[in-house]
Amino acid sequence: MIRTQIVNWLKDYISQSGMKGFVVGISGGIDSAVTSTLCAETGYPVLAVSLPIHQNEYLHSLSEKQIDWVQDHFSNIRSPNLPSPTKPTFILSSL
């Protein structure tokens, strides 16, 4: 199954890289929804960040719904409460 292959590849990648987890920017679109779910399925820690930078309020609400969904389904997800608007450099420097 392709899903299992991707999750296994992510596990191999993270263990070989020496990193401790994933950081996923959640936009409210399908790509970040799939990415955050696949990363969560690895069991490694996932920091899910909503990035409402010059973004339509509707899309921002979708990103928050995706974060809520993935947190409800996986225990290895956390999402920081960041001030809006947030710049990516702030997020990376606060990890």
N, CA, C and O atoms as a DFTB+ gen file, in Angstrom:
380 C
 N C O
     1  1       0.840      -1.174       0.000
     2  2       0.000       0.000       0.000
     3  2       0.888       1.242       0.000
     4  3       1.857       1.311       0.756
     5  1       0.568       2.212      -0.833
     6  2       1.401       3.405      -0.985
     7  2       1.497       4.217       0.304
     8  3       2.548       4.778       0.614
     9  1       0.410       4.275       1.044
    10  2       0.400       5.023       2.308
    11  2       1.439       4.452       3.277
    12  3       2.198       5.204       3.888
    13  1       1.470       3.158       3.413
    14  2       2.433       2.499       4.297
    15  2       3.856       2.749       3.821
    16  3       4.747       2.985       4.637
    17  1       4.079       2.703       2.523
    18  2       5.410       2.957       1.975
    19  2       5.874       4.382       2.287
    20  3       7.036       4.594       2.634
    21  1       4.981       5.347       2.167
    22  2       5.344       6.736       2.460
    23  2       5.654       6.904       3.945
    24  3       6.649       7.532       4.304
    25  1       4.812       6.350       4.802
    26  2       5.044       6.452       6.252
    27  2       6.367       5.781       6.616
    28  3       7.128       6.331       7.413
    29  1       6.655       4.623       6.061
    30  2       7.925       3.949       6.336
    31  2       9.117       4.763       5.826
    32  3      10.158       4.815       6.481
    33  1       8.968       5.397       4.659
    34  2      10.030       6.241       4.126
    35  2      10.278       7.427       5.059
    36  3      11.427       7.778       5.327
    37  1       9.199       8.046       5.554
    38  2       9.338       9.158       6.500
    39  2      10.046       8.706       7.783
    40  3      10.898       9.423       8.308
    41  1       9.694       7.526       8.283
    42  2      10.353       6.993       9.485
    43  2      11.843       6.774       9.235
    44  3      12.678       7.144      10.061
    45  1      12.168       6.178       8.107
    46  2      13.575       5.952       7.766
    47  2      14.316       7.280       7.641
    48  3      15.427       7.436       8.148
    49  1      13.689       8.228       6.963
    50  2      14.323       9.528       6.743
    51  2      14.613      10.224       8.071
    52  3      15.719      10.722       8.281
    53  1      13.635      10.261       8.960
    54  2      13.811      10.975      10.222
    55  2      14.843      10.277      11.111
    56  3      15.638      10.944      11.774
    57  1      14.836       8.952      11.130
    58  2      15.809       8.242      11.975
    59  2      17.231       8.393      11.435
    60  3      18.175       8.493      12.219
    61  1      17.400       8.409      10.122
    62  2      18.730       8.572       9.527
    63  2      19.236      10.005       9.616
    64  3      20.444      10.239       9.636
    65  1      18.320      10.958       9.670
    66  2      18.719      12.370       9.698
    67  2      19.167      12.822      11.076
    68  3      19.870      13.824      11.206
    69  1      18.763      12.085      12.109
    70  2      19.087      12.492      13.469
    71  2      18.134      13.539      14.029
    72  3      18.322      14.015      15.149
    73  1      17.121      13.895      13.262
    74  2      16.131      14.855      13.761
    75  2      15.170      14.155      14.706
    76  3      15.088      12.927      14.728
    77  1      14.445      14.948      15.486
    78  2      13.556      14.383      16.497
    79  2      12.095      14.363      16.068
    80  3      11.277      13.714      16.721
    81  1      11.747      15.054      14.991
    82  2      10.354      15.108      14.575
    83  2      10.179      15.976      13.350
    84  3      11.146      16.349      12.686
    85  1       8.930      16.291      13.064
    86  2       8.566      17.034      11.870
    87  2       7.942      18.378      12.237
    88  3       7.298      18.511      13.278
    89  1       8.139      19.359      11.381
    90  2       7.419      20.630      11.450
    91  2       6.635      20.733      10.152
    92  3       7.209      20.679       9.064
    93  1       5.313      20.884      10.272
    94  2       4.462      20.944       9.084
    95  2       3.653      22.235       9.119
    96  3       2.939      22.505      10.085
    97  1       3.771      23.021       8.066
    98  2       2.947      24.213       7.911
    99  2       1.590      23.802       7.357
   100  3       1.511      23.149       6.317
   101  1       0.535      24.179       8.043
   102  2      -0.820      23.802       7.647
   103  2      -1.491      25.015       7.010
   104  3      -1.672      26.047       7.656
   105  1      -1.856      24.880       5.742
   106  2      -2.438      26.001       5.004
   107  2      -3.956      25.938       4.910
   108  3      -4.611      26.949       4.657
   109  1      -4.506      24.761       5.112
   110  2      -5.937      24.575       4.890
   111  2      -6.213      23.837       3.597
   112  3      -7.365      23.535       3.286
   113  1      -5.160      23.543       2.834
   114  2      -5.304      22.821       1.579
   115  2      -5.078      21.323       1.747
   116  3      -4.693      20.848       2.815
   117  1      -5.324      20.600       0.675
   118  2      -5.235      19.138       0.703
   119  2      -3.794      18.662       0.903
   120  3      -3.564      17.662       1.584
   121  1      -2.831      19.361       0.321
   122  2      -1.433      18.922       0.432
   123  2      -0.966      18.894       1.887
   124  3      -0.387      17.907       2.341
   125  1      -1.221      19.977       2.612
   126  2      -0.764      20.012       4.003
   127  2      -1.595      19.100       4.895
   128  3      -1.102      18.616       5.914
   129  1      -2.849      18.861       4.525
   130  2      -3.682      17.915       5.297
   131  2      -3.117      16.504       5.174
   132  3      -3.003      15.787       6.168
   133  1      -2.766      16.112       3.960
   134  2      -2.193      14.779       3.736
   135  2      -0.823      14.680       4.401
   136  3      -0.526      13.683       5.059
   137  1       0.005      15.695       4.236
   138  2       1.351      15.676       4.804
   139  2       1.313      15.575       6.326
   140  3       2.048      14.784       6.918
   141  1       0.458      16.374       6.957
   142  2       0.391      16.330       8.424
   143  2      -0.098      14.977       8.920
   144  3       0.371      14.485       9.946
   145  1      -1.028      14.378       8.206
   146  2      -1.541      13.061       8.600
   147  2      -0.481      11.982       8.430
   148  3      -0.307      11.142       9.313
   149  1       0.225      11.995       7.310
   150  2       1.276      10.996       7.083
   151  2       2.405      11.138       8.097
   152  3       2.916      10.136       8.599
   153  1       2.798      12.366       8.402
   154  2       3.837      12.575       9.416
   155  2       3.361      12.084      10.777
   156  3       4.130      11.470      11.517
   157  1       2.110      12.348      11.111
   158  2       1.555      11.886      12.393
   159  2       1.563      10.370      12.478
   160  3       1.809       9.810      13.546
   161  1       1.297       9.704      11.371
   162  2       1.250       8.241      11.355
   163  2       2.602       7.600      11.622
   164  3       2.669       6.404      11.907
   165  1       3.687       8.375      11.536
   166  2       5.011       7.815      11.837
   167  2       5.193       7.563      13.326
   168  3       6.010       6.731      13.722
   169  1       4.439       8.276      14.152
   170  2       4.614       8.175      15.594
   171  2       5.626       9.159      16.150
   172  3       5.724       9.334      17.365
   173  1       6.385       9.808      15.263
   174  2       7.341      10.826      15.711
   175  2       6.592      12.112      16.059
   176  3       5.482      12.331      15.572
   177  1       7.188      12.967      16.897
   178  2       6.541      14.241      17.225
   179  2       6.332      15.095      15.971
   180  3       7.186      15.147      15.086
   181  1       5.185      15.757      15.917
   182  2       4.865      16.647      14.807
   183  2       4.421      17.981      15.380
   184  3       3.520      18.048      16.216
   185  1       5.071      19.044      14.914
   186  2       4.662      20.394      15.259
   187  2       3.867      20.917      14.060
   188  3       4.429      21.161      12.993
   189  1       2.567      21.083      14.242
   190  2       1.683      21.567      13.174
   191  2       1.445      23.051      13.384
   192  3       0.944      23.470      14.428
   193  1       1.809      23.845      12.379
   194  2       1.744      25.292      12.508
   195  2       0.827      25.873      11.440
   196  3       1.017      25.635      10.247
   197  1      -0.155      26.626      11.875
   198  2      -1.020      27.353      10.949
   199  2      -0.335      28.664      10.612
   200  3       0.086      29.398      11.506
   201  1      -0.223      28.957       9.337
   202  2       0.488      30.156       8.898
   203  2      -0.468      31.120       8.192
   204  3      -0.551      31.113       6.964
   205  1      -1.179      31.937       8.940
   206  2      -2.150      32.845       8.334
   207  2      -1.517      34.132       7.802
   208  3      -1.911      35.228       8.201
   209  1      -0.554      34.004       6.917
   210  2       0.139      35.165       6.373
   211  2      -0.564      35.586       5.087
   212  3      -0.548      34.855       4.097
   213  1      -1.180      36.764       5.104
   214  2      -1.896      37.287       3.936
   215  2      -2.814      36.228       3.348
   216  3      -2.813      35.997       2.139
   217  1      -3.584      35.598       4.193
   218  2      -4.408      34.472       3.783
   219  2      -5.880      34.786       4.033
   220  3      -6.234      35.457       5.003
   221  1      -6.711      34.296       3.155
   222  2      -8.148      34.426       3.309
   223  2      -8.566      33.791       4.634
   224  3      -8.073      32.721       4.990
   225  1      -9.464      34.439       5.359
   226  2      -9.911      33.939       6.674
   227  2     -10.509      32.537       6.563
   228  3     -10.349      31.724       7.474
   229  1     -11.198      32.244       5.454
   230  2     -11.785      30.917       5.264
   231  2     -10.689      29.851       5.232
   232  3     -10.822      28.804       5.866
   233  1      -9.607      30.117       4.494
   234  2      -8.512      29.147       4.428
   235  2      -7.842      28.987       5.790
   236  3      -7.444      27.886       6.170
   237  1      -7.721      30.083       6.513
   238  2      -7.138      29.990       7.855
   239  2      -8.012      29.107       8.749
   240  3      -7.488      28.316       9.534
   241  1      -9.323      29.233       8.639
   242  2     -10.200      28.396       9.469
   243  2     -10.070      26.918       9.068
   244  3     -10.186      26.032       9.915
   245  1      -9.830      26.658       7.777
   246  2      -9.602      25.270       7.350
   247  2      -8.312      24.723       7.957
   248  3      -8.256      23.559       8.356
   249  1      -7.287      25.549       8.028
   250  2      -6.024      25.079       8.616
   251  2      -6.221      24.759      10.096
   252  3      -5.676      23.775      10.593
   253  1      -6.989      25.575      10.795
   254  2      -7.260      25.306      12.206
   255  2      -8.090      24.033      12.378
   256  3      -7.878      23.275      13.324
   257  1      -9.030      23.800      11.469
   258  2      -9.831      22.566      11.528
   259  2      -8.954      21.341      11.288
   260  3      -9.134      20.315      11.943
   261  1      -8.009      21.438      10.357
   262  2      -7.108      20.317      10.096
   263  2      -6.242      20.035      11.311
   264  3      -6.047      18.877      11.679
   265  1      -5.724      21.076      11.935
   266  2      -4.911      20.882      13.142
   267  2      -5.741      20.226      14.234
   268  3      -5.275      19.296      14.892
   269  1      -6.960      20.700      14.433
   270  2      -7.848      20.083      15.439
   271  2      -8.086      18.610      15.123
   272  3      -8.049      17.769      16.022
   273  1      -8.332      18.292      13.846
   274  2      -8.622      16.908      13.450
   275  2      -7.414      16.015      13.736
   276  3      -7.550      14.949      14.336
   277  1      -6.252      16.453      13.309
   278  2      -5.068      15.609      13.471
   279  2      -4.711      15.460      14.953
   280  3      -4.234      14.402      15.365
   281  1      -4.936      16.504      15.760
   282  2      -4.700      16.384      17.198
   283  2      -5.700      15.431      17.845
   284  3      -5.351      14.722      18.789
   285  1      -6.919      15.404      17.358
   286  2      -7.930      14.481      17.890
   287  2      -7.624      13.022      17.565
   288  3      -8.025      12.122      18.303
   289  1      -6.913      12.786      16.461
   290  2      -6.666      11.423      15.998
   291  2      -5.267      10.886      16.328
   292  3      -5.029       9.681      16.243
   293  1      -4.354      11.771      16.701
   294  2      -2.975      11.345      16.971
   295  2      -2.470      12.060      18.223
   296  3      -2.718      13.252      18.407
   297  1      -1.766      11.333      19.073
   298  2      -1.270      11.919      20.323
   299  2       0.093      12.595      20.169
   300  3       0.558      13.253      21.099
   301  1       0.733      12.447      19.023
   302  2       2.079      12.986      18.823
   303  2       2.077      14.351      18.120
   304  3       3.112      14.787      17.616
   305  1       0.936      15.017      18.085
   306  2       0.808      16.315      17.424
   307  2       0.709      17.411      18.469
   308  3      -0.017      17.287      19.455
   309  1       1.447      18.481      18.239
   310  2       1.215      19.672      19.043
   311  2       1.207      20.873      18.108
   312  3       1.796      20.846      17.027
   313  1       0.539      21.910      18.539
   314  2       0.418      23.117      17.741
   315  2       0.570      24.320      18.658
   316  3      -0.216      24.506      19.587
   317  1       1.583      25.135      18.394
   318  2       1.801      26.294      19.259
   319  2       0.762      27.377      19.012
   320  3       0.267      27.528      17.895
   321  1       0.438      28.124      20.045
   322  2      -0.419      29.301      19.881
   323  2       0.485      30.473      19.557
   324  3       1.185      30.995      20.424
   325  1       0.460      30.880      18.299
   326  2       1.339      31.958      17.852
   327  2       0.530      33.205      17.550
   328  3      -0.625      33.117      17.135
   329  1       1.131      34.363      17.758
   330  2       0.424      35.592      17.410
   331  2       0.219      35.686      15.908
   332  3       1.012      35.141      15.139
   333  1      -0.807      36.353      15.491
   334  2      -1.103      36.516      14.066
   335  2      -0.963      37.987      13.712
   336  3      -1.412      38.822      14.497
   337  1      -0.375      38.360      12.590
   338  2       0.271      37.476      11.631
   339  2       1.635      37.010      12.130
   340  3       2.329      37.731      12.847
   341  1       1.999      35.815      11.746
   342  2       3.242      35.204      12.189
   343  2       4.195      35.074      11.009
   344  3       3.787      34.723       9.902
   345  1       5.436      35.354      11.252
   346  2       6.442      35.179      10.219
   347  2       7.145      33.847      10.437
   348  3       7.428      33.487      11.580
   349  1       7.436      33.102       9.364
   350  2       8.100      31.804       9.508
   351  2       9.396      31.868      10.311
   352  3       9.721      30.912      11.015
   353  1      10.150      32.974      10.224
   354  2      11.395      33.060      10.966
   355  2      11.130      33.016      12.471
   356  3      11.934      32.466      13.223
   357  1      10.023      33.584      12.911
   358  2       9.664      33.534      14.331
   359  2       9.410      32.096      14.759
   360  3       9.850      31.671      15.827
   361  1       8.708      31.361      13.932
   362  2       8.368      29.982      14.250
   363  2       9.636      29.147      14.393
   364  3       9.789      28.414      15.370
   365  1      10.530      29.251      13.440
   366  2      11.740      28.436      13.469
   367  2      12.633      28.814      14.632
   368  3      13.267      27.944      15.229
   369  1      12.698      30.096      14.966
   370  2      13.567      30.508      16.061
   371  2      12.988      30.148      17.423
   372  3      13.709      30.156      18.420
   373  1      11.688      29.829      17.479
   374  2      11.083      29.516      18.762
   375  2      11.048      28.022      19.070
   376  3      10.558      27.624      20.128
   377  1      11.555      27.196      18.171
   378  2      11.530      25.743      18.383
   379  2      12.603      25.306      19.362
   380  3      12.723      24.116      19.654
